[in-house]
Short mmCIF file of C-alpha atoms in Angstrom, two decimals:
data_model
loop_
_atom_site.label_atom_id
_atom_site.label_comp_id
_atom_site.label_asym_id
_atom_site.label_seq_id
_atom_site.Cartn_x
_atom_site.Cartn_y
_atom_site.Cartn_z
CA MET V 1 -15.14 -19.86 20.12
CA ALA V 2 -16.65 -17.42 17.68
CA ASP V 3 -13.64 -15.21 17.28
CA ALA V 4 -10.96 -17.92 17.39
CA VAL V 5 -9.55 -17.05 13.95
CA ARG V 6 -9.43 -13.33 14.72
CA ARG V 7 -7.64 -14.05 17.97
CA ALA V 8 -5.13 -16.33 16.32
CA VAL V 9 -4.43 -13.75 13.59
CA TRP V 10 -4.08 -10.99 16.21
CA ASP V 11 -1.72 -13.11 18.34
CA GLY V 12 0.56 -14.12 15.45
CA SER V 13 4.13 -12.97 15.95
CA ILE V 14 7.59 -13.24 14.43
CA PRO V 15 10.93 -13.48 16.25
CA PHE V 16 13.39 -10.84 15.03
CA LYS V 17 17.11 -10.43 15.38
CA VAL V 18 18.33 -6.91 14.65
CA MET V 19 21.97 -6.32 13.77
CA LEU V 20 23.51 -2.86 13.74
CA ASP V 21 25.15 -1.88 10.44
CA PRO V 22 28.87 -2.42 11.29
CA SER V 23 29.80 0.92 9.69
CA GLU V 24 27.70 2.69 12.32
CA CYS V 25 29.24 0.85 15.25
CA ARG V 26 32.05 2.29 17.34
CA ILE V 27 33.06 -1.11 18.67
CA PHE V 28 35.38 -3.01 16.39
CA ASP V 29 33.83 -6.34 17.13
CA LYS V 30 30.30 -5.16 16.39
CA ALA V 31 27.35 -4.58 18.69
CA ASP V 32 25.26 -7.26 20.32
CA PRO V 33 22.18 -8.18 18.35
CA TYR V 34 18.77 -7.09 19.61
CA TYR V 35 16.15 -9.81 19.81
CA PHE V 36 12.45 -9.15 19.97
CA GLN V 37 9.11 -10.70 19.15
CA ALA V 38 6.99 -8.58 16.77
CA ASP V 39 3.24 -8.79 16.30
CA ARG V 40 2.40 -9.72 12.73
CA VAL V 41 -0.44 -7.17 12.59
CA ALA V 42 1.80 -4.32 13.83
CA TYR V 43 4.17 -1.97 11.98
CA LEU V 44 7.95 -1.63 12.34
CA PRO V 45 7.77 2.01 13.52
CA PHE V 46 6.06 0.75 16.72
CA TYR V 47 9.29 -1.03 17.67
CA LEU V 48 11.83 1.49 16.40
CA PRO V 49 12.17 3.58 19.61
CA ARG V 50 13.12 0.60 21.79
CA ILE V 51 15.46 -0.80 19.12
CA TYR V 52 17.17 2.58 18.78
CA LYS V 53 17.53 2.88 22.54
CA PHE V 54 19.22 -0.52 22.69
CA PHE V 55 21.83 0.43 20.08
CA GLU V 56 22.24 4.06 21.10
CA ASP V 57 25.42 3.51 23.07
CA PHE V 58 27.03 1.56 20.25
CA LEU V 59 26.62 4.36 17.72
CA ILE V 60 29.65 6.27 16.48
CA ASP V 61 27.79 9.55 16.29
CA LYS V 62 24.34 9.86 17.86
CA ALA V 63 23.92 13.29 16.33
CA VAL V 64 24.14 11.84 12.82
CA ALA V 65 22.54 8.44 13.38
CA THR V 66 19.17 9.55 14.74
CA VAL V 67 15.76 7.88 14.98
CA GLY V 68 14.81 10.24 12.15
CA ASN V 69 17.08 8.60 9.59
CA ALA V 70 16.96 5.01 10.84
CA TRP V 71 15.79 2.29 8.50
CA PHE V 72 15.79 -1.49 8.28
CA GLU V 73 17.16 -3.67 5.57
CA VAL V 74 17.02 -7.34 4.69
CA ASP V 75 19.01 -8.79 1.77
CA ASN V 76 19.55 -5.30 0.30
CA ALA V 77 15.83 -4.56 0.44
CA PRO V 78 14.63 -1.68 2.61
CA LEU V 79 11.65 -2.70 4.76
CA ARG V 80 8.62 -0.53 4.16
CA TRP V 81 7.32 1.30 7.20
CA HIS V 82 3.69 1.13 6.13
CA TRP V 83 3.42 -2.59 5.36
CA PRO V 84 2.24 -4.77 8.26
CA ILE V 85 5.10 -6.83 9.70
CA GLY V 86 3.44 -10.13 8.79
CA LEU V 87 3.27 -9.04 5.16
CA LEU V 88 6.92 -7.91 5.17
CA TYR V 89 7.98 -11.30 6.46
CA ASP V 90 5.82 -13.38 4.13
CA PHE V 91 6.88 -11.24 1.15
CA TYR V 92 10.63 -10.81 1.72
CA THR V 93 11.20 -14.41 2.78
CA ALA V 94 8.94 -15.55 -0.11
CA LEU V 95 7.48 -17.71 2.62
CA ASP V 96 6.25 -21.13 1.71
CA PRO V 97 4.79 -22.67 4.88
CA THR V 98 5.02 -26.16 3.37
CA LYS V 99 8.83 -25.94 3.65
CA THR V 100 10.60 -26.80 6.89
CA PRO V 101 11.60 -23.71 8.89
CA THR V 102 15.33 -23.03 9.13
CA LEU V 103 16.20 -23.01 12.78
CA PRO V 104 19.37 -21.31 13.94
CA PRO V 105 22.33 -23.47 14.96
CA THR V 106 22.12 -24.40 18.60
CA ASN V 107 24.81 -24.84 21.24
CA HIS V 108 24.60 -28.55 20.66
CA ASP V 109 26.43 -28.13 17.37
CA ARG V 110 29.97 -29.22 18.04
CA PRO V 111 32.96 -28.21 15.99
CA GLY V 112 33.44 -30.73 13.25
CA SER V 113 29.75 -31.51 12.91
CA PRO V 114 28.57 -31.35 9.30
CA PRO V 115 27.74 -27.85 8.07
CA LEU V 116 24.11 -26.89 7.96
CA ALA V 117 22.44 -27.49 4.66
CA ASP V 118 21.44 -24.38 2.73
CA PRO V 119 17.93 -23.42 3.71
CA GLU V 120 15.26 -24.43 1.28
CA PRO V 121 13.97 -21.45 -0.67
CA GLY V 122 10.80 -20.21 0.95
CA ALA V 123 11.52 -21.87 4.29
CA ALA V 124 10.84 -19.55 7.21
CA PRO V 125 14.03 -18.08 8.71
CA VAL V 126 13.83 -18.06 12.49
CA PRO V 127 14.59 -15.55 13.86
CA TRP V 128 14.32 -13.10 10.99
CA THR V 129 17.61 -11.23 10.86
CA ILE V 130 17.40 -7.62 9.71
CA THR V 131 19.91 -4.77 9.77
CA LEU V 132 19.46 -1.37 11.35
CA ARG V 133 21.00 1.28 9.13
CA PHE V 134 21.31 5.05 9.16
CA ALA V 135 23.42 6.06 6.17
CA SER V 136 22.02 6.56 2.66
CA TYR V 137 18.33 6.47 3.50
CA PRO V 138 16.66 4.93 0.41
CA HIS V 139 14.13 7.70 -0.18
CA ASP V 140 13.09 6.18 -3.49
CA PHE V 141 11.76 3.08 -1.77
CA LEU V 142 10.89 4.19 1.72
CA THR V 143 8.49 6.88 2.77
CA THR V 144 9.84 9.38 5.26
CA LEU V 145 9.01 8.34 8.79
CA THR V 146 7.33 11.18 10.69
CA PRO V 147 5.27 11.16 13.91
CA THR V 148 2.06 11.05 11.83
CA SER V 149 3.07 9.08 8.72
CA THR V 150 2.26 5.56 9.97
CA HIS V 151 -1.09 6.67 11.34
CA ASP V 152 -1.81 8.52 8.09
CA SER V 153 -1.12 5.58 5.80
CA PHE V 154 -3.03 3.22 8.11
CA ILE V 155 -6.14 5.42 8.04
CA ASN V 156 -5.84 5.87 4.26
CA SER V 157 -5.87 2.12 3.92
CA ILE V 158 -8.86 1.78 6.27
CA LYS V 159 -10.76 4.29 4.13
CA GLU V 160 -9.80 2.51 0.94
CA ALA V 161 -10.95 -0.83 2.34
CA ASP V 162 -14.20 0.75 3.54
CA PHE V 163 -14.78 2.21 0.09
CA ALA V 164 -14.14 -1.18 -1.51
CA ARG V 165 -16.58 -2.91 0.85
CA ASN V 166 -19.42 -0.41 0.65
CA GLY V 167 -18.88 1.76 -2.42
CA THR V 168 -18.53 4.79 -0.13
CA ALA V 169 -16.28 5.63 2.80
CA LYS V 170 -19.39 6.45 4.85
CA ALA V 171 -18.79 3.90 7.57
CA VAL V 172 -15.37 5.37 8.36
CA MET V 173 -16.62 8.94 8.04
CA SER V 174 -19.46 8.24 10.47
CA LEU V 175 -17.15 7.03 13.24
CA SER V 176 -16.83 9.44 16.13
CA PRO V 177 -13.47 11.22 16.38
CA SER V 178 -12.62 9.16 19.46
CA ASP V 179 -13.44 5.89 17.65
CA THR V 180 -11.28 6.99 14.72
CA ARG V 181 -8.36 7.69 17.04
CA GLU V 182 -8.99 4.39 18.81
CA LEU V 183 -8.44 2.38 15.61
CA PHE V 184 -4.78 3.27 15.49
CA ALA V 185 -4.19 3.70 19.22
CA SER V 186 -5.54 0.22 19.97
CA LEU V 187 -3.32 -1.27 17.29
CA GLN V 188 -0.30 0.48 18.79
CA ASP V 189 -1.25 -0.85 22.22
CA HIS V 190 -2.01 -4.26 20.68
CA ASP V 191 -5.38 -4.23 22.44
CA TYR V 192 -7.64 -6.75 20.71
CA ASP V 193 -10.91 -5.78 22.42
CA ARG V 194 -10.55 -2.07 21.77
CA PHE V 195 -9.54 -2.59 18.15
CA TRP V 196 -12.34 -5.00 17.27
CA GLY V 197 -14.83 -2.94 19.25
CA VAL V 198 -14.44 -0.18 16.67
CA THR V 199 -13.74 -2.33 13.63
CA ASP V 200 -16.91 -4.34 14.14
CA LYS V 201 -18.81 -1.05 13.73
CA LEU V 202 -17.14 -0.63 10.33
CA LEU V 203 -17.93 -4.15 9.18
CA ASN V 204 -21.50 -4.10 10.45
CA HIS V 205 -22.42 -0.53 9.57
CA SER V 206 -26.21 -0.25 9.61
CA GLY V 207 -27.93 -0.13 6.24
CA ILE V 208 -24.86 -1.32 4.38
CA THR V 209 -24.19 -4.81 3.10
CA VAL V 210 -20.67 -5.62 2.12
CA LYS V 211 -20.46 -5.63 -1.68
CA ASN V 212 -16.79 -6.14 -2.38
CA ILE V 213 -13.73 -7.42 -0.60
CA PRO V 214 -10.46 -5.49 -0.78
CA ILE V 215 -7.52 -7.71 -1.57
CA ARG V 216 -3.85 -7.26 -2.49
CA ILE V 217 -1.77 -10.03 -3.97
CA TYR V 218 2.01 -9.83 -3.82
CA ASN V 219 4.34 -11.85 -6.02
CA PRO V 220 7.72 -12.02 -4.25
CA GLU V 221 9.44 -13.25 -7.43
CA THR V 222 8.47 -10.35 -9.67
CA GLY V 223 7.58 -7.71 -7.08
CA GLN V 224 4.20 -7.31 -8.76
CA VAL V 225 1.35 -6.15 -6.53
CA ILE V 226 -2.16 -6.72 -7.80
CA GLN V 227 -4.97 -5.02 -6.00
CA GLY V 228 -8.62 -5.47 -6.49
CA SER V 229 -12.04 -5.18 -5.10
CA VAL V 230 -13.72 -8.56 -5.50
CA PRO V 231 -17.53 -8.89 -5.39
CA THR V 232 -18.75 -11.05 -2.51
CA ARG V 233 -20.83 -13.07 -4.98
CA GLN V 234 -19.44 -14.53 -8.18
CA PRO V 235 -20.66 -12.47 -11.11
CA GLY V 236 -22.34 -14.49 -13.83
CA THR V 237 -23.48 -17.32 -11.59
CA ILE V 238 -27.21 -17.90 -11.69
CA ARG V 239 -27.65 -18.30 -7.96
CA GLY V 240 -25.07 -15.65 -7.11
CA ASP V 241 -22.69 -18.18 -5.60
CA ALA V 242 -20.53 -16.90 -2.79
CA GLN V 243 -17.00 -16.06 -3.79
CA THR V 244 -14.32 -18.36 -2.42
CA LEU V 245 -10.65 -17.47 -2.23
CA GLY V 246 -10.15 -19.75 -5.25
CA THR V 247 -12.76 -18.05 -7.41
CA ALA V 248 -11.41 -14.63 -6.39
CA LEU V 249 -7.79 -15.50 -7.21
CA ASN V 250 -8.90 -17.10 -10.46
CA SER V 251 -10.64 -13.86 -11.47
CA LEU V 252 -7.81 -11.55 -10.36
CA VAL V 253 -4.77 -13.54 -11.53
CA PRO V 254 -5.99 -16.29 -13.88
CA ILE V 255 -2.48 -16.92 -15.18
CA ILE V 256 -1.25 -17.98 -11.75
CA PHE V 257 -4.55 -19.48 -10.57
CA PRO V 258 -5.98 -21.26 -13.62
CA SER V 259 -8.08 -23.46 -11.34
CA LYS V 260 -10.61 -22.24 -8.80
CA ARG V 261 -10.16 -25.33 -6.65
CA SER V 262 -6.55 -26.47 -6.75
CA VAL V 263 -3.27 -24.65 -6.57
CA VAL V 264 -1.25 -25.18 -9.73
CA LEU V 265 1.55 -22.63 -9.88
CA ALA V 266 1.45 -20.88 -6.51
CA ARG V 267 0.10 -21.26 -3.00
CA PRO V 268 -1.68 -18.28 -1.44
CA VAL V 269 -0.08 -17.37 1.89
CA MET V 270 -1.33 -15.06 4.63
CA HIS V 271 -0.39 -14.75 8.32
CA GLY V 272 2.24 -17.42 7.75
CA ILE V 273 -0.07 -20.19 6.58
CA VAL V 274 -1.26 -21.53 3.25
CA LEU V 275 -4.87 -20.46 2.74
CA PRO V 276 -7.32 -23.05 1.41
CA LEU V 277 -8.83 -22.05 -1.93
CA SER V 278 -12.19 -23.27 -0.65
CA ALA V 279 -12.29 -20.62 2.10
CA PRO V 280 -15.36 -18.40 1.67
CA LEU V 281 -13.95 -14.96 0.85
CA LEU V 282 -16.40 -12.94 2.93
CA ASP V 283 -15.67 -15.01 6.04
CA LEU V 284 -11.95 -14.76 5.34
CA MET V 285 -12.24 -10.97 5.22
CA ARG V 286 -14.34 -10.72 8.39
CA GLU V 287 -12.19 -13.06 10.42
CA ALA V 288 -8.68 -12.90 9.00
CA MET V 289 -8.18 -9.49 7.38
CA TYR V 290 -5.26 -7.35 8.46
CA PRO V 291 -6.25 -4.44 10.73
CA ASP V 292 -6.04 -2.07 7.74
CA GLY V 293 -9.00 -3.90 6.19
CA PHE V 294 -7.15 -5.74 3.42
CA LEU V 295 -6.38 -9.35 2.74
CA HIS V 296 -2.63 -9.12 2.03
CA ILE V 297 -1.83 -12.38 0.29
CA THR V 298 1.67 -13.36 -0.84
CA LEU V 299 2.36 -16.08 -3.37
CA ALA V 300 4.57 -19.08 -2.67
CA MET V 301 5.57 -20.03 -6.21
CA MET V 302 5.68 -23.75 -6.84
CA ASN V 303 8.15 -23.69 -9.75
CA ASP V 304 10.93 -25.27 -7.71
CA ASP V 305 8.78 -28.09 -6.43
CA ASN V 306 10.07 -31.45 -7.55
CA ASP V 307 6.63 -32.69 -8.27
CA ASN V 308 5.64 -29.69 -10.34
CA SER V 309 5.47 -31.72 -13.52
CA HIS V 310 2.61 -33.62 -11.97
CA SER V 311 0.66 -30.57 -10.95
CA PHE V 312 -1.58 -30.64 -14.00
CA VAL V 313 -2.33 -34.28 -13.28
CA ARG V 314 -3.20 -33.35 -9.73
CA LEU V 315 -5.35 -30.57 -11.04
CA ARG V 316 -7.31 -32.86 -13.30
CA ALA V 317 -7.76 -35.40 -10.55
CA SER V 318 -9.19 -32.82 -8.18
CA GLU V 319 -11.32 -30.86 -10.65
CA GLY V 320 -14.04 -33.44 -10.22
CA ASP V 321 -14.73 -32.94 -6.56
CA VAL V 322 -16.82 -29.90 -5.94
CA GLY V 323 -14.64 -28.07 -3.43
CA ALA V 324 -16.30 -28.65 -0.11
CA GLU V 325 -16.21 -25.43 1.86
CA LEU V 326 -13.78 -25.70 4.66
CA PRO V 327 -14.95 -24.08 7.86
CA LEU V 328 -12.63 -21.21 8.65
CA GLU V 329 -12.13 -22.53 12.18
CA ALA V 330 -9.96 -25.22 10.63
CA LEU V 331 -7.34 -22.51 10.15
CA VAL V 332 -6.99 -21.84 13.85
CA GLU V 333 -4.87 -24.84 14.54
CA GLU V 334 -2.49 -23.93 11.73
CA LEU V 335 -2.31 -20.29 12.80
CA GLU V 336 -1.49 -21.35 16.30
CA TRP V 337 1.14 -23.72 15.06
CA VAL V 338 3.04 -20.99 13.24
CA MET V 339 3.20 -18.86 16.37
CA LEU V 340 6.66 -19.69 17.48
CA MET C 1 -19.49 -0.61 -18.93
CA SER C 2 -18.58 2.58 -17.14
CA SER C 3 -21.02 4.33 -14.88
CA LEU C 4 -19.46 7.71 -14.42
CA PRO C 5 -17.91 9.08 -12.34
CA PHE C 6 -16.46 5.58 -11.94
CA LEU C 7 -14.18 4.38 -14.71
CA THR C 8 -13.29 1.01 -16.18
CA LYS C 9 -9.80 0.41 -17.55
CA PRO C 10 -10.86 0.87 -21.20
CA ALA C 11 -12.80 4.05 -20.37
CA PHE C 12 -9.77 5.38 -18.52
CA ALA C 13 -7.55 4.66 -21.54
CA THR C 14 -9.99 6.58 -23.73
CA ALA C 15 -10.04 9.47 -21.27
CA ILE C 16 -6.24 9.62 -21.37
CA GLU C 17 -6.25 9.69 -25.16
CA HIS C 18 -8.56 12.70 -25.12
CA LEU C 19 -6.49 14.44 -22.50
CA THR C 20 -3.27 14.05 -24.49
CA ARG C 21 -4.99 15.49 -27.57
CA HIS C 22 -6.06 18.45 -25.50
CA ILE C 23 -2.54 18.95 -24.14
CA ASP C 24 -1.12 18.77 -27.69
CA ALA C 25 -3.50 21.47 -28.79
CA TYR C 26 -3.65 23.84 -25.86
CA SER C 27 -1.17 23.06 -23.09
CA SER C 28 2.28 23.10 -24.60
CA HIS C 29 3.81 24.03 -21.22
CA LEU C 30 3.25 20.42 -20.14
CA SER C 31 5.21 17.49 -21.51
CA TYR C 32 3.74 14.05 -21.16
CA GLU C 33 4.45 10.40 -21.79
CA LEU C 34 2.00 7.53 -22.07
CA LYS C 35 3.17 4.65 -19.88
CA SER C 36 1.93 1.19 -19.10
CA SER C 37 2.36 -1.50 -16.50
CA THR C 38 5.41 -3.70 -17.07
CA PHE C 39 3.07 -6.64 -16.51
CA ASP C 40 0.22 -5.58 -18.78
CA LYS C 41 0.56 -3.25 -21.76
CA GLU C 42 -3.18 -2.53 -21.76
CA ASP C 43 -2.89 -1.14 -18.27
CA VAL C 44 -1.97 2.45 -19.14
CA TYR C 45 -1.26 5.62 -17.21
CA LEU C 46 -0.07 9.11 -18.04
CA GLU C 47 3.03 10.88 -16.83
CA ILE C 48 3.18 14.68 -17.02
CA THR C 49 6.31 16.68 -16.31
CA ARG C 50 6.39 20.28 -15.29
CA MET C 51 9.14 22.59 -14.09
CA VAL C 52 8.39 24.85 -11.18
CA SER C 53 10.20 27.75 -9.69
CA SER C 54 9.88 28.05 -5.95
CA THR C 55 9.09 31.75 -6.29
CA THR C 56 6.37 31.49 -8.95
CA ILE C 57 3.85 29.89 -6.69
CA LYS C 58 3.59 32.98 -4.55
CA SER C 59 2.64 35.38 -7.33
CA PRO C 60 -0.42 33.92 -8.97
CA THR C 61 -1.88 35.64 -11.99
CA ALA C 62 -4.59 34.44 -14.30
CA ASP C 63 -3.24 34.01 -17.76
CA GLU C 64 -4.09 30.51 -18.89
CA GLY C 65 -7.22 29.77 -20.87
CA ASP C 66 -9.52 27.14 -19.56
CA ASP C 67 -10.93 25.25 -22.49
CA PHE C 68 -12.98 22.85 -20.47
CA ASP C 69 -15.04 25.68 -19.11
CA ILE C 70 -15.33 24.20 -15.69
CA ASP C 71 -17.47 25.82 -13.14
CA ILE C 72 -15.95 24.71 -9.89
CA GLU C 73 -18.52 24.65 -7.16
CA ASP C 74 -16.16 25.99 -4.57
CA ASP C 75 -17.47 29.15 -3.11
CA GLU C 76 -13.89 30.38 -3.19
CA ASP C 77 -12.78 33.11 -5.53
CA ASP C 78 -12.40 32.67 -9.23
CA PRO C 79 -10.29 29.50 -9.48
CA GLU C 80 -8.21 30.96 -12.27
CA ALA C 81 -6.94 33.58 -9.93
CA LEU C 82 -5.35 30.78 -7.94
CA LEU C 83 -3.35 29.36 -10.81
CA PRO C 84 0.37 29.66 -10.48
CA SER C 85 1.71 31.72 -13.34
CA GLN C 86 4.16 30.55 -15.94
CA SER C 87 7.09 32.49 -14.72
CA THR C 88 10.25 33.37 -16.52
CA SER C 89 12.46 32.77 -13.49
CA PRO C 90 14.62 29.65 -13.84
CA PRO C 91 13.04 26.43 -12.58
CA THR C 92 14.14 25.14 -9.20
CA HIS C 93 12.26 21.83 -9.11
CA LYS C 94 11.04 19.21 -11.53
CA VAL C 95 7.59 17.82 -10.79
CA ILE C 96 6.54 14.53 -12.34
CA TYR C 97 2.82 13.82 -12.01
CA THR C 98 1.22 10.53 -12.90
CA ILE C 99 -2.45 9.92 -13.49
CA THR C 100 -3.40 6.31 -12.78
CA LEU C 101 -6.72 4.55 -12.32
CA SER C 102 -7.31 3.25 -8.80
CA PRO C 103 -8.58 -0.34 -8.97
CA ILE C 104 -10.32 0.21 -5.63
CA TYR C 105 -11.80 3.72 -5.95
CA LEU C 106 -12.33 3.37 -9.73
CA VAL C 107 -11.38 7.03 -10.17
CA PRO C 108 -8.05 8.59 -11.18
CA ILE C 109 -5.36 9.23 -8.59
CA LEU C 110 -2.80 11.99 -8.90
CA HIS C 111 0.65 10.93 -7.72
CA PHE C 112 3.73 13.13 -7.97
CA THR C 113 7.40 13.42 -7.17
CA ILE C 114 9.37 16.63 -6.73
CA THR C 115 13.07 16.69 -7.54
CA PRO C 116 15.22 19.70 -6.66
CA LEU C 117 17.32 20.89 -9.60
CA SER C 118 20.97 21.82 -9.42
CA PRO C 119 22.39 23.93 -7.77
CA LEU C 120 19.94 22.93 -5.02
CA PRO C 121 21.11 19.95 -2.96
CA PRO C 122 19.36 16.71 -3.98
CA THR C 123 17.70 16.34 -0.60
CA PRO C 124 14.14 15.04 -0.75
CA VAL C 125 11.38 17.54 -0.18
CA SER C 126 9.29 17.36 3.00
CA LEU C 127 5.52 17.61 3.31
CA VAL C 128 5.97 21.26 4.29
CA ASP C 129 7.98 21.84 1.09
CA VAL C 130 5.25 20.17 -0.96
CA TYR C 131 2.69 22.68 0.31
CA GLU C 132 5.15 25.54 -0.18
CA LEU C 133 6.00 24.53 -3.74
CA LEU C 134 2.75 23.29 -5.20
CA VAL C 135 -0.31 24.19 -3.17
CA PRO C 136 -1.68 27.65 -3.93
CA THR C 137 -1.80 29.70 -0.74
CA PRO C 138 -5.61 30.02 -0.57
CA ARG C 139 -6.04 26.24 -0.73
CA ARG C 140 -3.48 25.32 1.93
CA GLU C 141 -5.65 25.60 4.99
CA GLU C 142 -8.55 23.69 3.49
CA LEU C 143 -6.27 20.87 2.30
CA GLY C 144 -4.36 20.76 5.56
CA ARG C 145 -7.53 20.09 7.56
CA LEU C 146 -8.31 16.75 5.87
CA GLY C 147 -7.32 13.35 7.25
CA VAL C 148 -4.58 12.67 9.77
CA GLN C 149 -2.01 15.06 8.29
CA GLY C 150 -3.88 16.85 5.49
CA GLY C 151 -5.03 15.82 2.03
CA ILE C 152 -1.55 14.93 0.75
CA SER C 153 0.16 11.70 1.78
CA GLN C 154 3.24 9.73 0.95
CA GLY C 155 3.03 6.19 -0.34
CA GLU C 156 4.30 3.89 -3.06
CA HIS C 157 3.47 4.25 -6.72
CA PRO C 158 1.13 1.49 -7.91
CA TYR C 159 3.21 0.82 -11.04
CA THR C 160 6.80 1.66 -10.12
CA GLY C 161 6.79 0.92 -6.38
CA ARG C 162 8.74 4.16 -5.84
CA THR C 163 7.96 6.62 -3.07
CA VAL C 164 5.50 9.27 -4.26
CA TRP C 165 3.17 11.92 -2.90
CA PHE C 166 -0.50 11.69 -3.71
CA VAL C 167 -3.76 13.52 -3.25
CA HIS C 168 -6.34 11.49 -1.34
CA PRO C 169 -8.84 10.03 -3.78
CA CYS C 170 -11.50 9.06 -1.25
CA ARG C 171 -13.86 11.93 -2.14
CA THR C 172 -13.13 12.14 -5.87
CA GLY C 173 -16.17 10.12 -6.95
CA GLU C 174 -18.47 12.10 -4.70
CA VAL C 175 -17.26 15.47 -6.04
CA LEU C 176 -17.33 14.41 -9.70
CA ARG C 177 -20.84 13.06 -9.34
CA GLU C 178 -21.97 16.66 -8.90
CA PHE C 179 -21.20 17.25 -12.57
CA GLY C 180 -23.96 14.82 -13.51
CA GLU C 181 -24.68 14.44 -17.20
CA GLU C 182 -22.05 17.04 -18.09
CA LEU C 183 -19.33 14.57 -17.22
CA LYS C 184 -18.35 12.52 -20.28
CA VAL C 185 -15.44 10.13 -20.72
CA GLU C 186 -13.93 12.46 -23.33
CA GLY C 187 -13.66 15.46 -21.05
CA TYR C 188 -13.39 13.48 -17.81
CA LEU C 189 -9.70 14.09 -17.08
CA GLY C 190 -9.96 17.75 -18.01
CA VAL C 191 -12.71 18.22 -15.44
CA TRP C 192 -10.82 16.10 -12.93
CA ILE C 193 -7.60 18.11 -13.34
CA GLY C 194 -9.70 21.26 -13.02
CA VAL C 195 -10.97 20.12 -9.64
CA PHE C 196 -8.05 18.16 -8.18
CA GLY C 197 -4.98 19.14 -10.22
CA GLY C 198 -4.82 22.81 -9.35
CA VAL C 199 -4.57 21.94 -5.66
CA VAL C 200 -1.06 20.61 -6.34
CA GLY C 201 -0.11 22.92 -9.19
CA LEU C 202 -1.27 20.87 -12.19
CA ASN C 203 -3.26 23.03 -14.55
CA LEU C 204 -4.08 22.63 -18.22
#
């Protein structure tokens, strides 16, 4: 299936458990949690109205705790409205898909059974528990949510990605007004065919060949975000070799990716899976980019791996084999596996 | 190698150096600080602070010299007539602008925050307030027509991660290209502020 990777990326989702901030709750014992499944490619504001509605009757004062000053928090970090949900999860959990997910205790746990071991750092929490808050909106870290703000930042990102790809934002500018509206509306409706119907026009704009690939790399340990526009072909190579994810990461963050073929200090993670360094970057962009046009890649740092001391040995051992390009379709199985 | 209007990091650093020299010489009403990324000292940007009074913006008069001698192509009136005046009324808000280089657009981006000063309550300003406080009246309609909600958006600062306002950079390269050979790295930021700064109250 030609669009299997796109489908799998589009269908990726994360189970959430939302708790109401106890200080906002009029019931002593606290409100029931709200469970929902969120699309990785979507944004939190899409789900806010139904979450608010669920908790409305638990609120001490609905006039003070309004949708307008609602925000979400996880481990004291406010969750950005304009980051895709998949990125929020991969970043704030510092997700390392090679670690075993931490499943919640089940009813089979009897009293007296041994306590659960602490989750491994980087292991995926399932469901992801976040808190709905209303007091002290963290304006320094969160943009103000308005009826147009999510749409606005999404379109800004689309334009930026278009500019990176083509050196102009002509492809976006040449979309009809109805196509432009459709980009965001189809994402809100989670309608794959409508979204890709328009986005394919952007990626295959006549007379334009993609020159660069927009990419953002997020380091959950330091909070550093590195953005770049990476040429589709490796500069300085005689034949103009196609850029792979490994060559791109090596050029953008050589300290963390000293090798183009093997991971040494960090694994690149996107959509909940570890990306192979051998993946051709242009294909990765066309098939697995987020709807806003970017590859949002988080880093799973390997400094707590037991076998880290051997990583340079591993590196040397693998330097010899010329990284065979992995067909992108090989990712589908993994993407489907992470859909819980 | 820079091919203007697009800038490399070193060319941007040079452009900042020239701008600060110009501010030292001619624009004492602005205070500035050279900053750099906490991850890379070579990765520099400029922070400029200015006090505004919410009443000054409504009574523009032309009194500032324009040493870059920019001929803005707008078929609007004389751009100097749109400059907010340096008023004597006490400031009501502190505006902190930063000029950073976009690694995607390869042109500068103007970000800013607006903080109300005491005795005003420390409530954050809204998009409507931003227009009220910084955008000269004749430019409001034109700016408001762009994009989904106008030419000013909210986002996160590329170096601090804090919430900031910014002016859309997607047409910057296109507009600056019109200056052709006249655009040099040395005067680049002066020209750029002339075209894009005044829209949000930053004038040399």
